Every structure is written in structure tokens, then in C-alpha cells.
XYZ file of C-alpha atoms in Angstrom:
308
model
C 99.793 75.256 100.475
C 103.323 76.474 99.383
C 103.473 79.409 102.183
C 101.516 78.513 105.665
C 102.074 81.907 108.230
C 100.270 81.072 111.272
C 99.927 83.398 114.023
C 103.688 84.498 113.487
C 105.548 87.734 115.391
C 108.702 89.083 115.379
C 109.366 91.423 118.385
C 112.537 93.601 118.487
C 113.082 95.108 122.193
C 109.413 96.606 122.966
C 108.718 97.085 119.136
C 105.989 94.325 117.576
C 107.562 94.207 113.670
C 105.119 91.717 113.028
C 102.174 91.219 115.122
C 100.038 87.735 115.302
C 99.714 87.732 111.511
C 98.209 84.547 109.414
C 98.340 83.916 105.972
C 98.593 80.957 103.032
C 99.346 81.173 99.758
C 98.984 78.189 96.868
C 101.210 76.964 93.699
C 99.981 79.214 90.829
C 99.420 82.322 93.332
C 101.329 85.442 92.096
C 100.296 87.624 95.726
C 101.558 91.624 96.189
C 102.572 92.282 99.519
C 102.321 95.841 100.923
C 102.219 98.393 103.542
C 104.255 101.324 104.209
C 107.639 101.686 105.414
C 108.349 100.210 108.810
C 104.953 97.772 108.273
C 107.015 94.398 108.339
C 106.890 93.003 105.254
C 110.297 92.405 104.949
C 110.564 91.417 108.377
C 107.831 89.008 107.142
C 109.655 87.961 104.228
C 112.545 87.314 105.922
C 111.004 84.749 108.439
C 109.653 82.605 105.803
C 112.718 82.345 104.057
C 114.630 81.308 106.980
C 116.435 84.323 107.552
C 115.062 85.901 111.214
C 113.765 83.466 113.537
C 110.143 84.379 114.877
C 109.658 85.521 118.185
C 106.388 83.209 117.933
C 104.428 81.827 115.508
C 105.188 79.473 112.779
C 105.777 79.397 108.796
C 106.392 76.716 106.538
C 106.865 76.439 103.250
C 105.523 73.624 101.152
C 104.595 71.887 104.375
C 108.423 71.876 105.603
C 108.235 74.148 108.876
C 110.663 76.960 108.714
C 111.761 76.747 111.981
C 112.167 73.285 112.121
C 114.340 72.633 108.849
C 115.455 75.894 107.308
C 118.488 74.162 104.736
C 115.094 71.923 103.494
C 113.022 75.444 102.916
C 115.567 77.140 101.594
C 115.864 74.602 98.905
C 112.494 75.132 97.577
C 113.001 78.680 97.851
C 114.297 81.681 95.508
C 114.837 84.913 97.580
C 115.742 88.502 96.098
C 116.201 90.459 99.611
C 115.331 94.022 99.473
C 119.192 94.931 100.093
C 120.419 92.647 96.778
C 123.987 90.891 98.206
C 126.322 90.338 95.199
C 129.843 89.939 95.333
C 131.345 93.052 93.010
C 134.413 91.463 92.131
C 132.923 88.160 90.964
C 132.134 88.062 87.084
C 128.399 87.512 86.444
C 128.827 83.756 85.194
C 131.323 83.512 88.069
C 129.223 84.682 90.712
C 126.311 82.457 89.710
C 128.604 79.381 88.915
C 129.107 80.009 92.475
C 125.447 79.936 93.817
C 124.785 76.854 91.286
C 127.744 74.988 93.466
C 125.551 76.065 97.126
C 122.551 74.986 95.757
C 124.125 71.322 93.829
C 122.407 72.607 90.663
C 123.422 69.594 88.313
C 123.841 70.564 84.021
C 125.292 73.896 85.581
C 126.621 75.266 82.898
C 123.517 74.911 80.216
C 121.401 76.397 83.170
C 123.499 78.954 83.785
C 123.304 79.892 80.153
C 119.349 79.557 80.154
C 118.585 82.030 83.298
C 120.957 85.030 82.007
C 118.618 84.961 78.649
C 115.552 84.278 80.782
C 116.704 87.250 83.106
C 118.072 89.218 80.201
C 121.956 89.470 81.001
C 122.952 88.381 77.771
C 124.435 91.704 76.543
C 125.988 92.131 80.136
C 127.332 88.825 80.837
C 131.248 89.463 79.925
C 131.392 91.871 82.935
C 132.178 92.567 86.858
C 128.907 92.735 88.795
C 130.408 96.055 90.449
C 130.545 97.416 86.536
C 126.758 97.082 86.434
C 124.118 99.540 86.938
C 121.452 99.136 90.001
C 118.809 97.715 87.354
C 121.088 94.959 85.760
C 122.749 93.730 89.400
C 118.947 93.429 90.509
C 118.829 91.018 87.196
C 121.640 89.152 88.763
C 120.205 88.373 92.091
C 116.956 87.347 90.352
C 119.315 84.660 87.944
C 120.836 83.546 91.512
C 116.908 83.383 92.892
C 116.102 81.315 90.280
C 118.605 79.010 88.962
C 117.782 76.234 91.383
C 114.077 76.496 89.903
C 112.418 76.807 93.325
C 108.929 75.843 93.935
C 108.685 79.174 95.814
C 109.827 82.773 94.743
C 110.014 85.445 97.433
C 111.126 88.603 96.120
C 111.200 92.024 97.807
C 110.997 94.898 95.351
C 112.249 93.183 92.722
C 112.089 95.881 90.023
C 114.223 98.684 92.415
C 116.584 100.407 90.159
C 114.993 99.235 86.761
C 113.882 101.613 83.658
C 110.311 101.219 82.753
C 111.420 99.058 80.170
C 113.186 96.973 82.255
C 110.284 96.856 84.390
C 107.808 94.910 82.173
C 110.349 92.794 81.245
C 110.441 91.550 84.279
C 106.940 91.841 84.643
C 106.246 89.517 82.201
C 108.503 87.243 83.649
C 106.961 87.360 87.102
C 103.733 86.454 85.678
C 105.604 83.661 83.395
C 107.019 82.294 86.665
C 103.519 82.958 88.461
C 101.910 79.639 86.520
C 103.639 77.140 88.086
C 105.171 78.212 90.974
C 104.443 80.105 94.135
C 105.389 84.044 94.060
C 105.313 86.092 97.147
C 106.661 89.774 96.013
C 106.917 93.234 97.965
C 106.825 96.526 95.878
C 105.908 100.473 96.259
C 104.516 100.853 93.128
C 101.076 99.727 93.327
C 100.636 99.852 89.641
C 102.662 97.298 89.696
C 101.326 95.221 92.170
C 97.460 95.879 89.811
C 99.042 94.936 86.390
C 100.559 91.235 87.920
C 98.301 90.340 90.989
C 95.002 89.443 91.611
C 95.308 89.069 95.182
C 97.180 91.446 97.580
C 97.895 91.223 101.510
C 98.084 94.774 103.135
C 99.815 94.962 106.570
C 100.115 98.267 108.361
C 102.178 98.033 111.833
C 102.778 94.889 111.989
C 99.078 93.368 111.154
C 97.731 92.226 108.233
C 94.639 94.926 107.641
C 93.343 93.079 104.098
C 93.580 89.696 102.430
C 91.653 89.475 99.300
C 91.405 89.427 95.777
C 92.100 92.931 94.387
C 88.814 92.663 92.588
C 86.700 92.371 96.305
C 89.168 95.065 97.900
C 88.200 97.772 95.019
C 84.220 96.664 95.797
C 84.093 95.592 99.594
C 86.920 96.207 101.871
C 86.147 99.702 101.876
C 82.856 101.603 102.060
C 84.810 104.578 100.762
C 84.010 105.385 96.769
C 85.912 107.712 94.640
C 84.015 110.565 92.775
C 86.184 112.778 90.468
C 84.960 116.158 88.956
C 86.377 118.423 86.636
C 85.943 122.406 86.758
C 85.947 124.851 83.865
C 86.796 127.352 85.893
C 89.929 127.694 88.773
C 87.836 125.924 92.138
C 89.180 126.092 95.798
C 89.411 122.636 97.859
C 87.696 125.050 99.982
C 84.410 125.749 98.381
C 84.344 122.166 98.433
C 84.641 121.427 102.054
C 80.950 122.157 102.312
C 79.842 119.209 100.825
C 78.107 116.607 103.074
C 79.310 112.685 103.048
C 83.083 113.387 102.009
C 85.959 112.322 103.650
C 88.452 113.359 101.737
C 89.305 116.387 99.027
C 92.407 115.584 96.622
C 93.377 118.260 93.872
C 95.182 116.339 91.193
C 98.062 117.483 90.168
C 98.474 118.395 86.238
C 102.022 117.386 86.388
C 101.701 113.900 87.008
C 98.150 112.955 85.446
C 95.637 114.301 82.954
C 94.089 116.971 85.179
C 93.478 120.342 84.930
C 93.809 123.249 88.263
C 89.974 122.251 89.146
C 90.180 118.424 88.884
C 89.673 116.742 92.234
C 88.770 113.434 93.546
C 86.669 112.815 96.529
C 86.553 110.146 98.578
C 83.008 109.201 100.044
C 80.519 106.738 101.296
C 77.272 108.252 99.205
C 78.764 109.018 95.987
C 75.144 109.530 94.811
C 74.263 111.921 97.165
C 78.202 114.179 96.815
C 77.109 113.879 92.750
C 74.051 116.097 93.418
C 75.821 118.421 95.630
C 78.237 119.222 93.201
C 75.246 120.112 90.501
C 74.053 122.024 92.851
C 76.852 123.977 94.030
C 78.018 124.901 90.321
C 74.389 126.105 89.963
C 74.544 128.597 92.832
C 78.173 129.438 92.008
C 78.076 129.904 88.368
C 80.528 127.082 87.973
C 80.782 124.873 84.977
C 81.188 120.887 85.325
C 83.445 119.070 82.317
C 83.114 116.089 83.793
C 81.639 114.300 86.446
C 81.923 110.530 87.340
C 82.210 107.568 90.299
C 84.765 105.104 89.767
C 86.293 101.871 92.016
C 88.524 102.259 93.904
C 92.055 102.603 92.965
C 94.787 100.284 95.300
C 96.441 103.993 95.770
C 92.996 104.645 97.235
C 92.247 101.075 99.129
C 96.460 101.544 100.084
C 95.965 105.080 101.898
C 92.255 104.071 103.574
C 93.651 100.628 104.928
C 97.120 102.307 106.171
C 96.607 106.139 107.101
């Protein structure tokens, strides 16, 4: 395996960051890790690239133990920390002349050349890194995390700061990456995480609360189903409470998706059973249904079950 985590916590004072957590991850694996704020994935992160030493536990990366040779990992690694460190008053070519000198990258110059296309720099590449905008200097630490071409790629919200253009750009470039090397990635946007990975690791406080491909998450991890109705007429999340089997009652908001001032979602274990109720309670109140249907589970909805 590229990325062995056995058992590994970090403990600052009386806080657990991390928190006995176990994990491996294989060459060809492109794997979202997420949790909320505070959860410890960059604490995480961190360990396995040799930057925090673990208050127990052990990584290793392509079966070189972390804590036992960190210069050796950190060869086979790429690592984009979540704060990006970049010298402002370097030139970009400069500044990753520079890294291609700390890592012995030999035919510098035609590699240096090749990563600020692959990255997309080219139109940029005449200027200060402090001249840059947040989206192109997170372009530059992603040239410097991969012009050693590293076996491993450990990125922590890589796409902070881009446009949405920018952002599948580098999308595409992730999953590029993802076929022959090993990518371990934090982000908040779970769409994100859904249009590149097909596996995701969830850890909330310190734990790791799901492992799996997306695809089992969305069907098993969580009895809780998603039913979504649609109201001619203005509805209350109130008239709603009555119904049996629901756990949850989410108005969605027209501003932000295709819904209308009656469109809910509700989260439940019989979705069968909350479908009836709601023909029956538009019956009795003279309410009209547009629409009326179950549906997987998004990661938004896996995300907020797994962490609330």
C-alpha cells in the first residue's frame, strides 16, 4: 500500500486531534478526506507527510515508516498544506528552480517548463508570486508538489481560492494524476469530493466514522433515505412535523437550488411509509403534490448524518 495509518493519535494537552484511527490507501486510489472543522484531517495529513510527529501510532508511506525515515517519505511525497507557504518575493520559475534544487530534480529546467503548463501558469509565469491572486499561488504550490513526480500526492484543499473554472481544471488534473499515483486530498466542497472520488474516509473528532466506496455509503452506511416533495401551494415545516418515521425536515432554499417555498426534503428510515403520509395529508388538507420522489443519499446528506 502507498499510505499504511495504523492505530495513529495525535494528542495536544488533554485534546485527542486524532484518535486511534486506521487506514490504507493503494497506487491508483484518488480518496476524499473529510469531516468538519476541528475533525483532524489536517492534523492527519500532516503526520503522514512527516510534518507532526504522532503521539502514537504509526504511518508509512510506500512501506517507508514515517517516523522512522521522514527525508525517505518525503521523497515520494507531494504535499499542498492547507496554509500554501510560498516565498512572495521569489519569481514563479525562481521559486520552483528553488524546490527542484531541495528535491535534486535532474533535467530541471525542461521539468520546470512541463509542470507550469501541466498546472496552467503559463500566462502567469513572468511574475512575483506575491503579484498573484489566491487561485494562481495555489497553482504554484501544486507545480512545487509535483515537480519531483512523487509516488504519493497529499493535498489539503487544493482548489481554495480557485474560480469554478479553475476548479475543473484542476479537477481534471487530479483525476489525470489519480491513474498512476496515490492521491490523498481534503476539501469542503463535497461536490467535489463526488465528481473525482469513489472512495471517501469521514472522520468526525478525531475518529474515522466511514471508510467506503461512495457508492456503499449512499446505499449502506446509513439507514437514513432522502424523500423530497414539492407543494403547489405555500406548506409549513410544521404541518409536516406530524409525519411518522422522519428524522429530519429541510425547506430548500430557492436561492441556491431549483426549489420552490414548499419544496422540502426529508430524511427517513421508511421512505415508503413517509410517501403515503404525504398523499394522505394533501388529501385532508386540500394540498396539491408536483412532485414526489426517494432518492440516495447525497454525501451532503451521508456528511451531516455521520458528523452532526
Amino acid at each position: 500500500m502507498s499510505i499504511t495509518v495504523n492505530n495513529l493519535s495525535k494528542i495536544y494537552g488533554t485534546q485527542k486531534a486524532v484518535d486511534d484511527i486506521s487506514f490504507t490507501i493503494g497506487k491508483g486510489e484518488i480518496v476524499g478526506f473529510l469531516g468538519p472543522n476541528g475533525a483532524g484531517k489536517s492534523t492527519t495529513m500532516k503526520i503522514i507527510a512527516g510534518y507532526l510527529t504522532a503521539s502514537a501510532g504509526h504511518a508509512s508511506v510506500c512501506g517507508i515508516p514515517v517516523d522512522e525515515n521522514s527525508n525517505e517519505t518525503k521523497k515520494k511525497i507531494g504535499y499542498l498544506p492547507e496554509a500554501n507557504p510560498l516565498y512572495y518575493d521569489m519569481y514563479i520559475r525562481e521559486y520552483i528552480d528553488f524546490i527542484t534544487n531541495v528535491h535534486a530534480v535532474k533535467d530541471k529546467t525542461k521539468k520546470i517548463e512541463a509542470v507550469i503548463k501541466t498546472v496552467g501558469l503559463t500566462a502567469e509565469a513572468n511574475k512575483k508570486i506575491g503579484q498573484l491572486s489566491k487561485g494562481y499561488k495555489q497553482r504554484v504550490g501544486l507545480a512545487a508538489a509535483l515537480i519531483h513526480n512523487p509516488e504519493v500526492l497529499i493535498l489539503d484543499e487544493p482548489t481554495s481560492g480557485l474560480d469554478p473554472n479553475q476548479i475543473v481544471e484542476i479537477r481534471a488534473l487530479i483525476k489525470k494524476l489519480g491513474t498512476d499515483k496515490t492521491v490523498l486530498f481534503s476539501s469542503h466542497i463535497l461536490q467535489e469530493v463526488q465528481a473525482i472520488c469513489d472512495r471517501v474516509i469521514i472522520i468526525s473528532k478525531g475518529k474515522i466514522v466511514a471508510d467506503d466506496l461512495l457508492s456503499n455509503l449512499q446505499k449502506e452506511k446509513t439507514d437514513v433515505q432522502v424523500v423530497q416533495v414539492a407543494f403547489k401551494e405555500p406548506v409549513s415545516s410544521e404541518l409536516l412535523q406530524s409525519l411518522i418515521d422522519v428524522s429530519n425536515i429541510e425547506q430548500l432554499q430557492a436561492s441556491n437550488q431549483l426549489a420552490g417555498p414548499a419544496d422540502y426534503k426529508l430524511q427517513t428510515t421508511n421512505p415508503e411509509s413517509v410517501r403515503k403520509q404525504l398523499l394522505e395529508l394533501s388529501l385532508k388538507n386540500n394540498l396539491n403534490i408536483v412532485s414526489l420522489q426517494s432518492e440516495h443519499n447525497s454525501l451532503e446528506d451521508i456528511f451531516k448524518s455521520l458528523t452532526s
